[in-house]
mmCIF file of C-alpha atoms and ligand atoms in Angstrom:
data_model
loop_
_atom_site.group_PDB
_atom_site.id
_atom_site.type_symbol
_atom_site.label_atom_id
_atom_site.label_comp_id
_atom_site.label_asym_id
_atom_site.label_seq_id
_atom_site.Cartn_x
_atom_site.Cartn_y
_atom_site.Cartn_z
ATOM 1 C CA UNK A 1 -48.485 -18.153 35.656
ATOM 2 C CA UNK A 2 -49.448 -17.157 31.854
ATOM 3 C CA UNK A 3 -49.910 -13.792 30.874
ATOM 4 C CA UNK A 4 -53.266 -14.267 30.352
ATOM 5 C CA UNK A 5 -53.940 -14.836 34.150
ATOM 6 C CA UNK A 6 -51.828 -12.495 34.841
ATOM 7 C CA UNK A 7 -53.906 -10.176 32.912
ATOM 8 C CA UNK A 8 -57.418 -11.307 33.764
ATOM 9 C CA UNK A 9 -56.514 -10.867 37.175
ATOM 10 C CA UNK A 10 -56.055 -7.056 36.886
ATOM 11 C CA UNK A 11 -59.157 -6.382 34.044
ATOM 12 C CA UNK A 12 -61.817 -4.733 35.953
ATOM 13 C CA UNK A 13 -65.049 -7.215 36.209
ATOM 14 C CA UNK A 14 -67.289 -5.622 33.877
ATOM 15 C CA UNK A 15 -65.258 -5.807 30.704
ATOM 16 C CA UNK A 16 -65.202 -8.827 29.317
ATOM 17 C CA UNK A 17 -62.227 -10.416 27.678
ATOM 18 C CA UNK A 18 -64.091 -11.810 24.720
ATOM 19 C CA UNK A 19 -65.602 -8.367 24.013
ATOM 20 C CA UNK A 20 -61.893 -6.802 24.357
ATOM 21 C CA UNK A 21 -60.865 -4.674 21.518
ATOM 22 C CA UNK A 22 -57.503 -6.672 20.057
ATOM 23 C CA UNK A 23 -56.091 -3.421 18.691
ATOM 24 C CA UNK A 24 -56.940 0.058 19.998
ATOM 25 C CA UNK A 25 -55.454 3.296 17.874
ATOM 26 C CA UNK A 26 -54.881 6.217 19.912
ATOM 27 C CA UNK A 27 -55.234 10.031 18.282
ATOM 28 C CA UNK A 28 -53.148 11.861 21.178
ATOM 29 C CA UNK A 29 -55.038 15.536 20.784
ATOM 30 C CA UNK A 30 -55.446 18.360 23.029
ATOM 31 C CA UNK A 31 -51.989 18.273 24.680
ATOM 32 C CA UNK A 32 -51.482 22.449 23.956
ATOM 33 C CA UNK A 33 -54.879 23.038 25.362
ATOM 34 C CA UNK A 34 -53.964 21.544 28.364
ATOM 35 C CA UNK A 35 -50.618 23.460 28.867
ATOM 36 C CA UNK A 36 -52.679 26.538 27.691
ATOM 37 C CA UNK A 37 -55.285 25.824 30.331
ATOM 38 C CA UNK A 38 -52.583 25.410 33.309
ATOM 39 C CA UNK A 39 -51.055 28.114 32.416
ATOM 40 C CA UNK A 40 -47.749 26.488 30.478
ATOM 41 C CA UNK A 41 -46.448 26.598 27.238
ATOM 42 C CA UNK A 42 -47.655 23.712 24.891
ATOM 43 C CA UNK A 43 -44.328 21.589 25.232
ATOM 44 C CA UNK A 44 -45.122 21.042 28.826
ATOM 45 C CA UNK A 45 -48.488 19.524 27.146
ATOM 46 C CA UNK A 46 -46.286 17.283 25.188
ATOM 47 C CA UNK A 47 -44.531 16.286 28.080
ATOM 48 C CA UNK A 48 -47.515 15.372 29.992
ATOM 49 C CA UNK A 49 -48.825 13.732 27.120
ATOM 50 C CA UNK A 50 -46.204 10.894 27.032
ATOM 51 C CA UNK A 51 -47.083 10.398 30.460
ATOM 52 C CA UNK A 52 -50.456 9.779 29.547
ATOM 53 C CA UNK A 53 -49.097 7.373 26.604
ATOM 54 C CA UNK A 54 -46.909 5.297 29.031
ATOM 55 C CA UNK A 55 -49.629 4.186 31.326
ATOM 56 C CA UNK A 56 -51.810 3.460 28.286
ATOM 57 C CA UNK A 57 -49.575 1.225 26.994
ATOM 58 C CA UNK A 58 -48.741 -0.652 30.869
ATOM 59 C CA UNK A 59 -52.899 -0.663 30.785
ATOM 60 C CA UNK A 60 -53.407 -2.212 27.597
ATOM 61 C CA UNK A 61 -51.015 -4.547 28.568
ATOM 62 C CA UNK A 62 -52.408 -5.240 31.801
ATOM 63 C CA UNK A 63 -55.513 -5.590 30.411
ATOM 64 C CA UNK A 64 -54.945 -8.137 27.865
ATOM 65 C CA UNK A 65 -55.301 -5.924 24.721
ATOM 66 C CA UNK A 66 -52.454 -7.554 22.105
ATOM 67 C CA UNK A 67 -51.905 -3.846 20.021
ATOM 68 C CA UNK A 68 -51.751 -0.639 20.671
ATOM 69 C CA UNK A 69 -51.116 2.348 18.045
ATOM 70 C CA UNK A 70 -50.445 6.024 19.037
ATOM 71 C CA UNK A 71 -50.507 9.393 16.509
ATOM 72 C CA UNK A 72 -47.629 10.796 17.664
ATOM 73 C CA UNK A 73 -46.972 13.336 14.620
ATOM 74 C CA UNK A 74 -48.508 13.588 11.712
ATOM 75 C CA UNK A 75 -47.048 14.469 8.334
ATOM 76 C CA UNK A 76 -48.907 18.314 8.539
ATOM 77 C CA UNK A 77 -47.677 18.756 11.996
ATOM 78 C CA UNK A 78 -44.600 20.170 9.895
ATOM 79 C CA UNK A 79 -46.465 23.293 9.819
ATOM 80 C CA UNK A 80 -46.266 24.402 13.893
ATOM 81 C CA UNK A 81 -43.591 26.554 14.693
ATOM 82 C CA UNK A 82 -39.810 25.493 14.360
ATOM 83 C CA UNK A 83 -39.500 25.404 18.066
ATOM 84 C CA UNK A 84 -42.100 23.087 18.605
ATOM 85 C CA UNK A 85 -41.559 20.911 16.318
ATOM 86 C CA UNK A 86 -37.790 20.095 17.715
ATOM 87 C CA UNK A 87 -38.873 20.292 20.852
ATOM 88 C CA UNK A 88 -41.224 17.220 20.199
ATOM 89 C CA UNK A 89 -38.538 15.266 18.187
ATOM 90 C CA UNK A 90 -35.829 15.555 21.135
ATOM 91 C CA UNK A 91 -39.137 14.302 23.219
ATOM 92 C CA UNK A 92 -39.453 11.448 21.093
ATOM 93 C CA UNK A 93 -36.104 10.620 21.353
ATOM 94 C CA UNK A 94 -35.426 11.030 24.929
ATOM 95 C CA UNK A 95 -38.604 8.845 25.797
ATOM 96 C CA UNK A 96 -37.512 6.419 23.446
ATOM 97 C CA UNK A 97 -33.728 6.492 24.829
ATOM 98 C CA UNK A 98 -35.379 6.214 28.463
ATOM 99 C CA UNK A 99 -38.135 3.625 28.495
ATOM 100 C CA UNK A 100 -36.399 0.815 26.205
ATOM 101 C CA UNK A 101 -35.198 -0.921 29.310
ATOM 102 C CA UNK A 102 -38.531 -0.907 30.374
ATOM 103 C CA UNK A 103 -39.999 -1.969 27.407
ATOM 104 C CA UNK A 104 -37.392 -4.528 26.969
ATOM 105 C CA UNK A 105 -38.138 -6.027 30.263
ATOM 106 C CA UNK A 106 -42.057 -6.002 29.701
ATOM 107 C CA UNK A 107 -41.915 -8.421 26.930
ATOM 108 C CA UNK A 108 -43.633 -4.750 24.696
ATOM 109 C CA UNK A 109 -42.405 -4.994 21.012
ATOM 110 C CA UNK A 110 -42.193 -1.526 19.960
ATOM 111 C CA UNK A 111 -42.606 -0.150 16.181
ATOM 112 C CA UNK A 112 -42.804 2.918 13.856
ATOM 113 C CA UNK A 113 -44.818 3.690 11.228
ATOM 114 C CA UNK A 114 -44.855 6.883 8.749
ATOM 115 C CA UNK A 115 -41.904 8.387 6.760
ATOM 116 C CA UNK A 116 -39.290 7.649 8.783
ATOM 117 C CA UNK A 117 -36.339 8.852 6.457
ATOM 118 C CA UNK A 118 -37.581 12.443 7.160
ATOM 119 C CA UNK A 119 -37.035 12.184 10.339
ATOM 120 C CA UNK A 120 -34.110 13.819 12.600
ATOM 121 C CA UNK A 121 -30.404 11.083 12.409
ATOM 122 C CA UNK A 122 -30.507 10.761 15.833
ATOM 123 C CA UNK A 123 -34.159 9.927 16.278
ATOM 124 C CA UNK A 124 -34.150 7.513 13.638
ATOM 125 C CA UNK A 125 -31.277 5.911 15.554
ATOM 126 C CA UNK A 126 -33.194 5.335 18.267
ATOM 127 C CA UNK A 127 -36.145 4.052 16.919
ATOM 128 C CA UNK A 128 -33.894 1.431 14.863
ATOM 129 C CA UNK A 129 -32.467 0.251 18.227
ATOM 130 C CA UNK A 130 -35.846 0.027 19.698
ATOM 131 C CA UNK A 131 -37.395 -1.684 17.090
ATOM 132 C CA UNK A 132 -34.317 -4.308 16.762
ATOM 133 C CA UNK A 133 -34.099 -4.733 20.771
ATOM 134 C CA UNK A 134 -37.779 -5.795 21.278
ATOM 135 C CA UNK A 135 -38.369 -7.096 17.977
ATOM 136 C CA UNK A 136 -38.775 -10.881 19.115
ATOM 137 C CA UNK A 137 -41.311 -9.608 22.065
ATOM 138 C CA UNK A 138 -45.162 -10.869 22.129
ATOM 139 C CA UNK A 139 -47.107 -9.337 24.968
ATOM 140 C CA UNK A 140 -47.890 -6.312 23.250
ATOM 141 C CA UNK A 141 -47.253 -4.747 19.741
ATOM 142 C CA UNK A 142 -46.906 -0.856 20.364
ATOM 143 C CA UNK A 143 -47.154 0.888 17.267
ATOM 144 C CA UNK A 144 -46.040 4.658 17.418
ATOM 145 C CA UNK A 145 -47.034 6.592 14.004
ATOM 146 C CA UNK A 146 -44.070 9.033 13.441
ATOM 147 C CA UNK A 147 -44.701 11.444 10.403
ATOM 148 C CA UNK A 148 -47.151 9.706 9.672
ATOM 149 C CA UNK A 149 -49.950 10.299 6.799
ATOM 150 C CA UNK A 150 -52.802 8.030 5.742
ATOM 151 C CA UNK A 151 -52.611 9.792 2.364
ATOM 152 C CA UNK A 152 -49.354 9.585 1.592
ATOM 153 C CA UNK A 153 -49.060 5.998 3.158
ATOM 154 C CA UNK A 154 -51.128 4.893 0.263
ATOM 155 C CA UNK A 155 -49.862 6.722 -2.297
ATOM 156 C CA UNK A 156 -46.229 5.189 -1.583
ATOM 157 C CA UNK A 157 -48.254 1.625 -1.406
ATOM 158 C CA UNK A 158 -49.439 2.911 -5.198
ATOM 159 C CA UNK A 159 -45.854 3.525 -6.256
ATOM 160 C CA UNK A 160 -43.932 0.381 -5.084
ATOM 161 C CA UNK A 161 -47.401 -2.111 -6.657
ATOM 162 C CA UNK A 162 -46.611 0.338 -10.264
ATOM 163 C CA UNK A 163 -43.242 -0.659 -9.613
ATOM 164 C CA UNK A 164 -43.783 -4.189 -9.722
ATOM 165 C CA UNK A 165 -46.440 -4.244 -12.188
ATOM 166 C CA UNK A 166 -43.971 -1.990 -14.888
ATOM 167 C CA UNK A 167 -41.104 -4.762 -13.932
ATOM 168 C CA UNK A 168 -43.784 -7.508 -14.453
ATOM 169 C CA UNK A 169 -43.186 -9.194 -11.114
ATOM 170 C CA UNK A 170 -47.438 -8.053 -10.722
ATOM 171 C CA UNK A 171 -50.560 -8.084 -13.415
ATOM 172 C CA UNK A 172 -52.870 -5.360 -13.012
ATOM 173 C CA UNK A 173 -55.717 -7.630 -11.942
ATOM 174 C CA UNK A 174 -53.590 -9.791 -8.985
ATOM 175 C CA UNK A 175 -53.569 -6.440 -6.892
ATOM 176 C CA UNK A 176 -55.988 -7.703 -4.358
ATOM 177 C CA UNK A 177 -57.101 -5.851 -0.749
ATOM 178 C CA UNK A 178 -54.171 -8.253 1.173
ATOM 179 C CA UNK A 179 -51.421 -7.578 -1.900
ATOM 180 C CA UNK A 180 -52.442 -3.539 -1.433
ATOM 181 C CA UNK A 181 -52.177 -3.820 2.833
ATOM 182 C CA UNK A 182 -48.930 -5.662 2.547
ATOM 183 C CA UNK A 183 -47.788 -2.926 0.636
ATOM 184 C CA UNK A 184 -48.983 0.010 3.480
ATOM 185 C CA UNK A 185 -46.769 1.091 6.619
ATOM 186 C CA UNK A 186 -48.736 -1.231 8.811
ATOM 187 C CA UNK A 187 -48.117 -4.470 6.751
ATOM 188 C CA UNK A 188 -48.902 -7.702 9.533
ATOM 189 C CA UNK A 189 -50.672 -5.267 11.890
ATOM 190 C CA UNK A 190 -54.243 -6.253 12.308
ATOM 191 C CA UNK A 191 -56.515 -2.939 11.919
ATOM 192 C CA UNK A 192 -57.777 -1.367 14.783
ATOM 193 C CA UNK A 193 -60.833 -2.205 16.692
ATOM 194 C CA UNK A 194 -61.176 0.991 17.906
ATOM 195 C CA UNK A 195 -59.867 4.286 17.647
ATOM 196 C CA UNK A 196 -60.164 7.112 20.493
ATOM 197 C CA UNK A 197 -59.792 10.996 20.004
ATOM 198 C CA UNK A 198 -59.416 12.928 22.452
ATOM 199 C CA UNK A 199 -60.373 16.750 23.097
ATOM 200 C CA UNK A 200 -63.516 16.349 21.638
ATOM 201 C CA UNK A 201 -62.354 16.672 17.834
ATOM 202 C CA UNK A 202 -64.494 14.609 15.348
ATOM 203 C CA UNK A 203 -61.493 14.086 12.640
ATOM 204 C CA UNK A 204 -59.362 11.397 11.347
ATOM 205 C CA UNK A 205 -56.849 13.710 10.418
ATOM 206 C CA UNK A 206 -55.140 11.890 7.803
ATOM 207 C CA UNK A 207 -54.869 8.784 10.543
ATOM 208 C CA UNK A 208 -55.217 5.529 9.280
ATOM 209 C CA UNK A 209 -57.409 6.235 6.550
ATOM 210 C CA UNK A 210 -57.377 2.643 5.046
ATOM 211 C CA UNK A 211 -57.392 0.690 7.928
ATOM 212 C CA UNK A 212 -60.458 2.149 9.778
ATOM 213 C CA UNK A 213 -62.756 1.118 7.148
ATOM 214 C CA UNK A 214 -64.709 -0.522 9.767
ATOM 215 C CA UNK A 215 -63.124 0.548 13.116
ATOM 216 C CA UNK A 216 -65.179 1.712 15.883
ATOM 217 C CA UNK A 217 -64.715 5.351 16.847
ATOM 218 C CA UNK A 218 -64.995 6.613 20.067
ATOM 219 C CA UNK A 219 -64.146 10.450 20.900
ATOM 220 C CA UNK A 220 -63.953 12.395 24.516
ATOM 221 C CA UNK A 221 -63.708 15.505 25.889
ATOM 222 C CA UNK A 222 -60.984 14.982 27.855
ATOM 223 C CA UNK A 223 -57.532 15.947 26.848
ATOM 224 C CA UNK A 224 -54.996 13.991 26.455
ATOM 225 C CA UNK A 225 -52.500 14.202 29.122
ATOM 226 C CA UNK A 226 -56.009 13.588 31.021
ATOM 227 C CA UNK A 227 -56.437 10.987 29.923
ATOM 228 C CA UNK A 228 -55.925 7.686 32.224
ATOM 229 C CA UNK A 229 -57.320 4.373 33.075
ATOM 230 C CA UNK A 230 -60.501 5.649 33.927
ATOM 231 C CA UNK A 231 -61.236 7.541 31.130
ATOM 232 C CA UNK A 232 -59.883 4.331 28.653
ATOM 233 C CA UNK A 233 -61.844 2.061 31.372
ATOM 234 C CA UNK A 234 -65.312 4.196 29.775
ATOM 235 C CA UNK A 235 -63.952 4.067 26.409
ATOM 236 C CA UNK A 236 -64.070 -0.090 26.580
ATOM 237 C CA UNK A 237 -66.843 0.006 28.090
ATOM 238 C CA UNK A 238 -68.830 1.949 25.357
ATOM 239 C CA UNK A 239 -66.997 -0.465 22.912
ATOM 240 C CA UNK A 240 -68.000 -3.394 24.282
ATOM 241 C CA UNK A 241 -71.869 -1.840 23.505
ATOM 242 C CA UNK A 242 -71.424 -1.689 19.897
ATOM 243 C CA UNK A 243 -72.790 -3.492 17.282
ATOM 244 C CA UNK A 244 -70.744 -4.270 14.638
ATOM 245 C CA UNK A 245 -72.249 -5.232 11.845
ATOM 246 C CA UNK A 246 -69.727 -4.846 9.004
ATOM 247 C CA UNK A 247 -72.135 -4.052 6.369
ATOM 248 C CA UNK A 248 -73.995 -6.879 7.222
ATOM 249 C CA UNK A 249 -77.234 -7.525 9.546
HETATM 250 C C1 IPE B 1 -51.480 16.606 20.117
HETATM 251 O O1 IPE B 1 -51.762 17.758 20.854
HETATM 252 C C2 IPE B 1 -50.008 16.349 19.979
HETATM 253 C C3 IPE B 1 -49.477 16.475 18.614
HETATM 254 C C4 IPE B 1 -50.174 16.761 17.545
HETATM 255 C C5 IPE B 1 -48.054 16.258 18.458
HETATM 256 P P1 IPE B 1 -51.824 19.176 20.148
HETATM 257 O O2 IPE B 1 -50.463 19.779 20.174
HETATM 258 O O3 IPE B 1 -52.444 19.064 18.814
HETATM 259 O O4 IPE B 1 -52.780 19.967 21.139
HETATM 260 P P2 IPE B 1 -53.882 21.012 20.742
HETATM 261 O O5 IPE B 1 -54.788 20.348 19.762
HETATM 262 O O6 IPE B 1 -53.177 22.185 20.142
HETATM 263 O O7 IPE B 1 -54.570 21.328 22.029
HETATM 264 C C1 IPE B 2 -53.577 14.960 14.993
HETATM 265 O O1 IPE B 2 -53.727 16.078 15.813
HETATM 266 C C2 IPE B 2 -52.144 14.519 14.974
HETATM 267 C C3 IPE B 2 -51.646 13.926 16.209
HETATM 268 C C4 IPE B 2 -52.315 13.732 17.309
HETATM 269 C C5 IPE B 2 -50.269 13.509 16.153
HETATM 270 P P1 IPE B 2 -53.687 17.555 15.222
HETATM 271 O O2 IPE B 2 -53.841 18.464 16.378
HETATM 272 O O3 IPE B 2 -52.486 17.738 14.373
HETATM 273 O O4 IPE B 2 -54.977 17.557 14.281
HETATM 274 P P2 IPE B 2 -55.823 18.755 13.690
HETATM 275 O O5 IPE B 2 -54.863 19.728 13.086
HETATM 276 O O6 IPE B 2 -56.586 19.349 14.824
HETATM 277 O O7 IPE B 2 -56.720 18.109 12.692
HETATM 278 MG MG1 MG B 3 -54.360 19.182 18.137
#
């Protein structure tokens, strides 16, 4: 059987695979409000939240969508307290360390995306060995942005074009749209179709800032480690409504 039996076979009937989103982006918000809202402290939010982010993936998968890309920290999420913020990088590592096998076995190529050298030793350990273990995978393309800034993403895309223009390898005027995107985090990733926030916030946040020029946006109430099939099930279906024009028509 192909995959893409396999995975028409599970897509529920009124979403139709030529309507499909081939990339969805993922802003993971709302995970303290949750823990705040049960009662917990905001790691057990976190927790949840990669929960939530595991059976999105399996979904999209099941479902035929080819890309996936989750905000997992951003590059001002510095700023919450100390404790937090190692809390969430042990997370990060521990999922990683857990679900490779998984991820292995699914055929899921895995990826990261931000500043990376910032990161913790040990987590950037992991997510070398993930990246190198799935790297030759095709059924999905799971993109997790890790200190990750739209701003600064571009501005380091600046940089390394100056570099080659001041070493002559570039001209000025051969910096084109695909010479700048090959230059970003996400070079060879397609951009997103659409992007979903959840928790009801109307922000990018510093999220792919280049690469939703023209990508559909879609934002719930829900929070995240609400968030299931269901809930993704009406965000496809709302997608599959729009129009997009692209500037044109
Ligand atoms: C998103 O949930 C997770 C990260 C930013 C790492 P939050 O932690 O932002 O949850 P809220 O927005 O405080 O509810
Ligand atoms: C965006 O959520 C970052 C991630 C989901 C990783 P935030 O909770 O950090 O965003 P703001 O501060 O509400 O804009
Ligand atoms: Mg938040």
């Amino acid at each position: 059987m192909t995959t893409q039996q396999t995975n028409l076979q599970y897509l529920p009937s009124d979403l139709k695979p030529e309507l499909l989103p081939q990339h969805v982006a993922v802003i993971m918000d709302g995970n303290g409000r949750w823990a705040k809202r049960q009662g917990l402290p905001r790691i057990m939010g976190h927790k949840r939240g990669v929960d939530a982010l595991k059976d999105l993936l399996r979904c999209c998968r099941d479902w035929g969508i080819k890309a996936l890309t989750a905000y997992a920290f951003s590059t001002e999420n510095w700023k919450r307290p100390q404790e937090e913020v190692e809390f969430l990088m042990s997370l990060f590592q521990r999922a990683l360390r857990q679900e490779l096998k998984e991820m292995v076995e699914e055929n899921v190529q895995i990826q990261f995306v931000g500043n990376l050298q910032a990161l913790p030793k040990a987590l950037q350990e992991e997510i070398s060995r993930s990246m190198d273990e799935t790297k030759n995978n095709r059924s999905i393309k799971f993109t997790v942005a890790t200190n990750y800034g739209g701003r600064q993403e571009i501005l380091q895309a600046c940089r390394a074009i100056a570099q080659k223009v001041q070493q002559g390898i570039l001209k000025p005027d051969e910096i084109s749209e695909q010479i700048f995107e090959s230059h970003l985090y996400t070079a060879g990733i397609t951009d997103p179709d659409l992007l979903i926030r959840t928790s009801g916030e109307m922000r990018l946040s510093n999220f792919l800032l280049w690469q939703m020029a023209y990508g559909e946006i879609y934002i719930t109430d829900t929070l995240w480690p609400d968030f299931d099939r269901a809930e993704f099930h009406r965000a496809l279906c709302a997608y599959q409504q729009r129009n997009r024009r692209f500037g044109g028509v």
